[in-house]
Tab-separated table of C-alpha atoms in Angstrom:
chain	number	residue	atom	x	y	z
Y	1	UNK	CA	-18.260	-46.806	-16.361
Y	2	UNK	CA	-16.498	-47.573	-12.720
Y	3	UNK	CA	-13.731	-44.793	-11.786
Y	4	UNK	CA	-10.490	-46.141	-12.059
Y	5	UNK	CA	-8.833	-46.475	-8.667
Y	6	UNK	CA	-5.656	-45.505	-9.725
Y	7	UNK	CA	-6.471	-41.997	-10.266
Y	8	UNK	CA	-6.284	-42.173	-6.271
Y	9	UNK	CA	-3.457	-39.987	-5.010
Y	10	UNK	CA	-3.804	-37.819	-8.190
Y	11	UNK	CA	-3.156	-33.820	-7.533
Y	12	UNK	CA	-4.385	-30.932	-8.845
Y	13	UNK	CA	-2.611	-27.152	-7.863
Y	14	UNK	CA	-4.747	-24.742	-9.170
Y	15	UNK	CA	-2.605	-22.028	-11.160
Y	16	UNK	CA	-4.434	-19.272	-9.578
Y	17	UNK	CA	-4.609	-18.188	-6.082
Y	18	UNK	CA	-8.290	-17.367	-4.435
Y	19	UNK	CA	-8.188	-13.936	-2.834
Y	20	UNK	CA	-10.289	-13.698	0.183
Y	21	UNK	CA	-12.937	-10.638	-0.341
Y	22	UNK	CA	-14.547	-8.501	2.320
Y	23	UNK	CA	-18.034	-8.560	0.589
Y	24	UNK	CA	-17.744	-12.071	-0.624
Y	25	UNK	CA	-17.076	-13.275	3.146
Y	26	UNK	CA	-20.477	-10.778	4.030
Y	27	UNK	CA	-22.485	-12.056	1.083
Y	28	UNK	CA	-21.549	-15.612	1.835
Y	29	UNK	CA	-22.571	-14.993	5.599
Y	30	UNK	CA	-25.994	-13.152	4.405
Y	31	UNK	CA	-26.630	-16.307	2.509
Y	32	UNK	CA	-25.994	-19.096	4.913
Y	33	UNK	CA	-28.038	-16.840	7.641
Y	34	UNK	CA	-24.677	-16.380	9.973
Y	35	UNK	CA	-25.136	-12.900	11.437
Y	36	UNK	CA	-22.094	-13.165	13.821
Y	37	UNK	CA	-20.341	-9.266	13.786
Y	38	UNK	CA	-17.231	-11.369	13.005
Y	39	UNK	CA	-18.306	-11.978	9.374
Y	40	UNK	CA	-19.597	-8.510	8.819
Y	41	UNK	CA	-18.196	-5.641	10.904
Y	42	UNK	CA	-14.519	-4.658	10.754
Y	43	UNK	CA	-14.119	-3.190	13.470
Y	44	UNK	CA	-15.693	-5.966	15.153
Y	45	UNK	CA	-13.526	-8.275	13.658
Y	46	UNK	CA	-10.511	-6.641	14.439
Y	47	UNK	CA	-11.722	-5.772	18.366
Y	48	UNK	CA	-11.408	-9.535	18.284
Y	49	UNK	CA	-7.951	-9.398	16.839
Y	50	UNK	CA	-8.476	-10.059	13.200
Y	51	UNK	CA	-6.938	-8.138	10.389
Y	52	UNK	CA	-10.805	-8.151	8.605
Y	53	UNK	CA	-14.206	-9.375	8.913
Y	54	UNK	CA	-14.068	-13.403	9.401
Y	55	UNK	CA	-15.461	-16.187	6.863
Y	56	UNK	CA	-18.185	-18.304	7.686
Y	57	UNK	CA	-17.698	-22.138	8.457
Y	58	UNK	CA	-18.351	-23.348	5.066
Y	59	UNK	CA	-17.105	-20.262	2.868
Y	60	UNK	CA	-14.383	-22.531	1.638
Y	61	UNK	CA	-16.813	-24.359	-0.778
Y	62	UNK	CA	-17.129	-21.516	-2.388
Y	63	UNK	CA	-13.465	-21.492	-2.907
Y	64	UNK	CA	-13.382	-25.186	-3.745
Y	65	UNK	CA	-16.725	-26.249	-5.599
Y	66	UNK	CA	-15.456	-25.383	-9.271
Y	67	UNK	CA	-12.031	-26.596	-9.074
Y	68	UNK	CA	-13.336	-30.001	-7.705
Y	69	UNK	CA	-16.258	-29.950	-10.145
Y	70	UNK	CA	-13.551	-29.343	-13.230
Y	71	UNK	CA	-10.817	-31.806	-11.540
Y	72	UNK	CA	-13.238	-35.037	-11.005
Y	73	UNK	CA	-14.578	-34.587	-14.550
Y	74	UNK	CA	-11.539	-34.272	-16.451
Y	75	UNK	CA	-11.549	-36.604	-18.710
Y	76	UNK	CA	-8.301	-38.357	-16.852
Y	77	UNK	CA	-10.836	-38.840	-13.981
Y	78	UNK	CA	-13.979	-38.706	-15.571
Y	79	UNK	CA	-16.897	-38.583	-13.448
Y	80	UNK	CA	-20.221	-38.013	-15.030
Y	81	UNK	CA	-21.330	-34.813	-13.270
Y	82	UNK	CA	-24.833	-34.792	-14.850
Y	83	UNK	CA	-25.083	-37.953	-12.375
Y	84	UNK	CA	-23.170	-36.890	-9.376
Y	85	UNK	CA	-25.085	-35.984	-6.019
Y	86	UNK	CA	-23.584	-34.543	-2.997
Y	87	UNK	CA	-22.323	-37.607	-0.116
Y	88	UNK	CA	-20.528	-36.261	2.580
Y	89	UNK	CA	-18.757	-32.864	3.107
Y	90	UNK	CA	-15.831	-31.574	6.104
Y	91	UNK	CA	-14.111	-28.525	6.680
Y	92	UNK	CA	-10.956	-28.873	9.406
Y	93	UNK	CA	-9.630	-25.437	10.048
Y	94	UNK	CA	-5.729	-25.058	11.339
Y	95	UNK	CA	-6.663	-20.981	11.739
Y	96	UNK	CA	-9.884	-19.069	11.026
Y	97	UNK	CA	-9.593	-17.521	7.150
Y	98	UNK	CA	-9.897	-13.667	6.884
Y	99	UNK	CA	-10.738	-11.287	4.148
Y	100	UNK	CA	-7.283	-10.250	2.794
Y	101	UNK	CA	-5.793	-13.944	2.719
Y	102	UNK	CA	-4.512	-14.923	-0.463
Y	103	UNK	CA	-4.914	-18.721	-0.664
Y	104	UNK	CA	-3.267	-21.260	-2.735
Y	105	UNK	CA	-5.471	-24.524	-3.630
Y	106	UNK	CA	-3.717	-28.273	-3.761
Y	107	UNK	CA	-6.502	-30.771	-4.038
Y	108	UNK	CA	-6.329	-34.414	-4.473
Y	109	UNK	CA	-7.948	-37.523	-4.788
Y	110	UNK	CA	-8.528	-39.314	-1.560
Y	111	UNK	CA	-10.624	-42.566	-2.225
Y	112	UNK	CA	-12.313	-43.538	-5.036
Y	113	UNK	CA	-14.754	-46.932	-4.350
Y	114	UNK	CA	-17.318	-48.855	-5.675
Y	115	UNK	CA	-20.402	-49.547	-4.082
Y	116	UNK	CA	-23.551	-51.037	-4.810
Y	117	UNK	CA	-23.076	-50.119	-8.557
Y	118	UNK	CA	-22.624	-46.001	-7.590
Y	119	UNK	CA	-19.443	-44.555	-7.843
Y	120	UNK	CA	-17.755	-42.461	-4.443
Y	121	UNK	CA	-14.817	-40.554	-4.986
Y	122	UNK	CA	-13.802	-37.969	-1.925
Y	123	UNK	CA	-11.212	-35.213	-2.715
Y	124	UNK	CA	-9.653	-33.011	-0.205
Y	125	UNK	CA	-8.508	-29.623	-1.043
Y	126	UNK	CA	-5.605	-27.958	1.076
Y	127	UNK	CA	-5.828	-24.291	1.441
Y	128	UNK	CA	-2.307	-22.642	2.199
Y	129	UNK	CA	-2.029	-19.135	3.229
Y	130	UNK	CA	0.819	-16.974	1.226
Y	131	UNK	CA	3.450	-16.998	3.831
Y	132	UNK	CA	2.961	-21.414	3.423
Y	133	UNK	CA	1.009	-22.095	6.929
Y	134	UNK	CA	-1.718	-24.362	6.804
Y	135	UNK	CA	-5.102	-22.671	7.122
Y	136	UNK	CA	-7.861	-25.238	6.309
Y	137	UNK	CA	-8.819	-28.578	4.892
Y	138	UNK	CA	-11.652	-29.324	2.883
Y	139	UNK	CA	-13.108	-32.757	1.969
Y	140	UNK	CA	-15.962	-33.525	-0.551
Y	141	UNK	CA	-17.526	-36.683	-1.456
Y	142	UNK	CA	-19.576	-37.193	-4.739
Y	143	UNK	CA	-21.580	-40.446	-5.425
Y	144	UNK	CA	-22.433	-40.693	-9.407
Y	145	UNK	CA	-25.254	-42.966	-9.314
Y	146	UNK	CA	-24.905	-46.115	-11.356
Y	147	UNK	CA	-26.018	-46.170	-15.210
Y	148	UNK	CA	-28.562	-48.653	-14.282
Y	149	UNK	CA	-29.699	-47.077	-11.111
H	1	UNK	CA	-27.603	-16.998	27.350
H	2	UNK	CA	-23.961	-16.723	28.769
H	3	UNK	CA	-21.469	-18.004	26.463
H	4	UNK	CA	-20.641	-21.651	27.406
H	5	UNK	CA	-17.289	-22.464	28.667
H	6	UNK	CA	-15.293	-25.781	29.187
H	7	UNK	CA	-16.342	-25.924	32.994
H	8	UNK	CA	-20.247	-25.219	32.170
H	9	UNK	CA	-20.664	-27.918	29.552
H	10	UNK	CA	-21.771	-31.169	29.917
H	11	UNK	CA	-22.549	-33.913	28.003
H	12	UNK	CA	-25.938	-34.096	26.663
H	13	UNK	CA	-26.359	-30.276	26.958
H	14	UNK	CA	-29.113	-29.249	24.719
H	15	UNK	CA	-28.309	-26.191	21.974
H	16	UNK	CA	-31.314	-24.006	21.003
H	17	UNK	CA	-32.772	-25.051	17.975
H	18	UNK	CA	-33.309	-22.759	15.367
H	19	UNK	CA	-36.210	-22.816	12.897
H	20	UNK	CA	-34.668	-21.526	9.284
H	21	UNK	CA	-37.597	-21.222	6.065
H	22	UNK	CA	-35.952	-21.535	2.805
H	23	UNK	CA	-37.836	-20.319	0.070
H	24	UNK	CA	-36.610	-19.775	-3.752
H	25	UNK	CA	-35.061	-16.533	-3.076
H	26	UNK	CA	-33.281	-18.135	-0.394
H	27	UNK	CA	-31.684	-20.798	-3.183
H	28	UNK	CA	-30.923	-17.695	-5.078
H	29	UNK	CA	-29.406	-16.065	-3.022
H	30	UNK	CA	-27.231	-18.983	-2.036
H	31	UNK	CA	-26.198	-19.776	-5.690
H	32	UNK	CA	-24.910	-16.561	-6.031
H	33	UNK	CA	-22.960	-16.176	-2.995
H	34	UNK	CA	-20.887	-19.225	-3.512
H	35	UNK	CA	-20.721	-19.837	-7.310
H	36	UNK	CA	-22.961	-23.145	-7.184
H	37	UNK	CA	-25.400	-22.817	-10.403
H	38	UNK	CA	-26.466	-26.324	-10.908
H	39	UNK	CA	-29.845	-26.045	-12.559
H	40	UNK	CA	-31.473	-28.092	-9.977
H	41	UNK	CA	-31.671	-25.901	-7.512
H	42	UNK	CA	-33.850	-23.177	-8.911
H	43	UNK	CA	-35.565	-25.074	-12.217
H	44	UNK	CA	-38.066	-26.693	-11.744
H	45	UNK	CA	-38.483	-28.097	-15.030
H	46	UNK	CA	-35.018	-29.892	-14.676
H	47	UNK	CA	-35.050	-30.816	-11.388
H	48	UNK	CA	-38.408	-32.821	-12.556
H	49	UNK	CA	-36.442	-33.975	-15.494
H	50	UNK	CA	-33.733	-35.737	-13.421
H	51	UNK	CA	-36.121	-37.849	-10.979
H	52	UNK	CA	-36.327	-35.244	-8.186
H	53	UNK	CA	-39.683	-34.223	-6.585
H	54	UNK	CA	-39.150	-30.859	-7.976
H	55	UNK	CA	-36.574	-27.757	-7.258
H	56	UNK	CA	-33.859	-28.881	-3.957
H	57	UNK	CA	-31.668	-26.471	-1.840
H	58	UNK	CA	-28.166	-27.003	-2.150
H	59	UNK	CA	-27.158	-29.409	0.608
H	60	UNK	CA	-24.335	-26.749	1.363
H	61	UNK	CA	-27.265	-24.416	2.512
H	62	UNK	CA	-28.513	-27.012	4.597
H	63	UNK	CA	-25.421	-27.116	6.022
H	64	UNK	CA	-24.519	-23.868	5.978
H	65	UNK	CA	-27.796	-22.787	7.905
H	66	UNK	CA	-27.310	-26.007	10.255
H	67	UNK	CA	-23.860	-24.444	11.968
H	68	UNK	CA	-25.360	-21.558	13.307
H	69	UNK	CA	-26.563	-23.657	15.908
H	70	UNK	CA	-23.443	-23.924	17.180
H	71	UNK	CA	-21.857	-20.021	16.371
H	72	UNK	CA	-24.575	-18.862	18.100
H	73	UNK	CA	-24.419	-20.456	20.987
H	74	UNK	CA	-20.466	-20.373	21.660
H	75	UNK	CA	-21.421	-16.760	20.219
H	76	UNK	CA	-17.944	-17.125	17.545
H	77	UNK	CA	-18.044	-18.857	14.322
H	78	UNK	CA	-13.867	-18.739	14.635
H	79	UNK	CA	-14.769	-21.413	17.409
H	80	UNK	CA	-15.592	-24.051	15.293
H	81	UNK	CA	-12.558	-26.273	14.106
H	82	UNK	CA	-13.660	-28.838	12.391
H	83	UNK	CA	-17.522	-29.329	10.677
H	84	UNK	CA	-18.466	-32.550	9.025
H	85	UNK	CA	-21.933	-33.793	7.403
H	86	UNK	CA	-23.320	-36.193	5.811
H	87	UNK	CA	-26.632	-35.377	2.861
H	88	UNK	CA	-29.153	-38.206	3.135
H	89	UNK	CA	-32.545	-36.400	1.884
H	90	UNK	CA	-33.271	-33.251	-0.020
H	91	UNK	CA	-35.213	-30.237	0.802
H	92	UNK	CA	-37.786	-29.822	-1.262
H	93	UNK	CA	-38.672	-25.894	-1.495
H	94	UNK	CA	-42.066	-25.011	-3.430
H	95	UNK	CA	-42.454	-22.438	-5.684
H	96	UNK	CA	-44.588	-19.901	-3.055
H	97	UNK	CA	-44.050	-17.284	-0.562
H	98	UNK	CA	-44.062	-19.607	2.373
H	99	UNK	CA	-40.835	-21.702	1.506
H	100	UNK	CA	-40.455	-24.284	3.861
H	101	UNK	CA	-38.930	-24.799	7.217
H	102	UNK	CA	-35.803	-26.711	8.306
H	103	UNK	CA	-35.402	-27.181	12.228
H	104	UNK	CA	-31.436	-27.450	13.091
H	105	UNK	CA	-30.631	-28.626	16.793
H	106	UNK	CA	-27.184	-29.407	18.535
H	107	UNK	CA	-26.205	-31.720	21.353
H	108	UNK	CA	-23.031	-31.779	23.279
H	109	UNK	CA	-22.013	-35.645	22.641
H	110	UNK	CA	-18.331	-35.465	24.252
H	111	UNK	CA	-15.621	-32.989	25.517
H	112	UNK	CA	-12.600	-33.898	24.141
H	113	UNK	CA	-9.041	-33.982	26.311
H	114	UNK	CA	-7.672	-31.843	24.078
H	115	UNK	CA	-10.390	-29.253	24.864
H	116	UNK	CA	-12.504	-29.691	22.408
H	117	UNK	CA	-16.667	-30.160	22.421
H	118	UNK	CA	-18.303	-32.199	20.280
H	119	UNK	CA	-21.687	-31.208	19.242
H	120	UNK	CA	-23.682	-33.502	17.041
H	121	UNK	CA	-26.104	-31.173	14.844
H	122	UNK	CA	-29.759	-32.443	13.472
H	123	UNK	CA	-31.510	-31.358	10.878
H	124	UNK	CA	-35.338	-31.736	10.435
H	125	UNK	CA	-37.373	-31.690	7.429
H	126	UNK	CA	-40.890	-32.558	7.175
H	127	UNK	CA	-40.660	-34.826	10.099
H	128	UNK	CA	-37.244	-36.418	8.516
H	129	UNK	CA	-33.489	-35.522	8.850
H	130	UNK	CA	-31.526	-34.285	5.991
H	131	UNK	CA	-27.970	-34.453	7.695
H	132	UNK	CA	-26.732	-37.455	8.863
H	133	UNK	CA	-23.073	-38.171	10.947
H	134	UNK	CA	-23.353	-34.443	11.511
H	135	UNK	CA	-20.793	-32.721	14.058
H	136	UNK	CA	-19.189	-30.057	14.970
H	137	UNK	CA	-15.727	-29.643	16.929
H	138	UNK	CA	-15.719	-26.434	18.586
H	139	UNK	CA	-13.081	-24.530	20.850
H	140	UNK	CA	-14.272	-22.615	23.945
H	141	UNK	CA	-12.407	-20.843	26.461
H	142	UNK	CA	-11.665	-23.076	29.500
C-alpha cells in the first residue's frame, strides 16, 4: 500500500534526550575504522579545544536509526520495514558533537513519493544541543520496494 | 603528507585511496557500535531468505569507512561539514577469514566561495561502486 503524502510535514520529538558518551563516540570510531586522536584521546581532543573526545562523521545514525525506524512504521505512517532498504543518507553539521552533549531529537517527514511502484520517504532529524543551538542535521531516505517487485 | 590548505588545493586533486577488508567481525562490530541489528547483516540464512546474495554490510559502514578518505587527509574529522551518499549495490562479505575489500577514493570537484572543498568520494567493490552522488564538504584553514 502507497504512503500517504499527507503524513509529509509530520513531527516526531523524541521524549528522551541522547547523551553523548565518551566510549560510545570511541567504539563508534573503532567501528567505522576512524583513528583520528580527536575521537579517542582527551587530551587530544581538548589540545584542539574540545571539552571531550570528538564523534565521528556519521555517529549521529546511531543516535537517529531507532527513532526513524519506530517513527516511519508507526502505524500513522506505516512503512513496511521488513521491505525497506537504505536510499540515500546526509549529515550537515552547524558544530562538531562532543562527548558530554546532551541532545534533543525533532525529526520529521520531508518527502514521501512514489516511484516506479517503490515507496521513498526521507526524514530529517534535527539535533539541538541543551543550551537550544543547532548542532547537526541528519537526513535518511528509505525505499520499501513495491509488493509486486 | 602536509595537511592541505585552501591555497594548496586544486580542483581535480587526487586523495589517497584507502583499501578497507570487511569481514563478519567487522559487521559485528559495527552492529554493536551503533544499535543497527537488522538480521541481514550477519545471517546468512535470512539474508538468503529475502533475495540477497547472502549476508551485506550495513551501507552506514560503507559509508562510515568511505569518509576517512577525507579525515585523513585534511588530518580532522571536525573538518567535514556536510557528508552525503547515495547506496546503489551491496557488499557482499563471505563467511571466511579473508572478508572482502572495499577501495574508497576522493577527488577535489570544486572549492566553494564560501571556503569550502568539495570532495566527491568513490567506493569500489568487486570492480563496481557501492556509493553513488557521494561528497563531502570539508573546511580547511585558508
Amino acid at each position: 500500500m502507497a504512503l500517504d503524502p499527507s503524513n509529509i510535514g509530520r513531527e516526531f520529538i523524541s521524549d528522551q534526550t541522547y547523551l553523548v558518551g565518551r566510549e560510545k563516540v570511541r567504539e563508534f570510531a573503532r567501528a567505522v575504522g576512524e583513528s583520528s586522536p580527536l575521537c579517542h584521546d582527551v587530551a587530544a581532543a581538548r589540545a584542539a579545544g574540545y571539552a571531550d573526545v570528538v564523534a565521528s562523521t556519521t555517529f549521529p545514525i546511531a543516535i537517529t536509526l531507532e527513532i526513524v525506524g519506530d517513527f516511519v512504521t508507526d502505524p500513522a505512517v506505516g512503512l513496511d520495514w521488513s521491505r525497506v532498504v537504505h536510499g540515500d543518507q546526509r549529515f550537515a553539521y552547524s558544530r562538531p558533537i562532543v562527548a558530554g552533549d546532551e541532545l534533543q531529537v525533532t525529526t520529521v517527514i520531508e518527502d514521501i513519493k512514489a516511484i516506479a511502484g517503490n515507496d521513498m520517504i526521507t526524514v530529517r532529524s534535527d539535533l539541538t544541543a541543551s543550551n537550544g543551538e543547532q548542532v547537526a542535521q541528519v537526513w535518511t531516505s528509505l525505499v520499501a520496494r513495491g509488493e509486486a517487485a | 603528507m602536509t595537511t592541505p590548505t585552501l591555497s594548496s588545493v586544486a580542483v581535480g586533486d587526487l586523495l589517497p585511496e584507502v583499501a578497507v577488508t570487511f569481514t563478519r567481525a567487522d559487521l559485528v562490530r559495527y552492529a554493536g557500535a551503533s544499535g543497527d541489528f537488522n538480521i541481514i547483516h550477519w545471517n546468512e540464512r535470512t539474508a538468503l531468505a529475502v533475495g540477497l546474495p547472502g549476508v551485506i554490510a550495513h551501507g552506514m559502514l560503507t559509508m562510515g569507512q568511505a569518509i576517512n578518505v577525507v579525515t585523513r587527509w585534511c588530518a580532522d574529522p571536525t573538518a567535514v561539514v556536510d557528508y552525503q551518499v547515495r547506496f546503489t549495490r551491496p557488499v557482499v562479505v563471505p563467511d571466511n577469514d579473508e572478508g572482502v575489500v572495499v577501495t574508497f577514493g576522493g577527488k577535489v570537484s570544486a572549492i566553494n566561495e564560501d571556503g569550502t572543498i568539495k570532495v566527491d568520494i568513490s567506493a569500489v567493490f568487486e570492480d563496481k561502486t557501492v556509493l553513488a552522488r557521494s561528497s563531502a564538504l570539508v573546511r580547511v584553514s585558508a
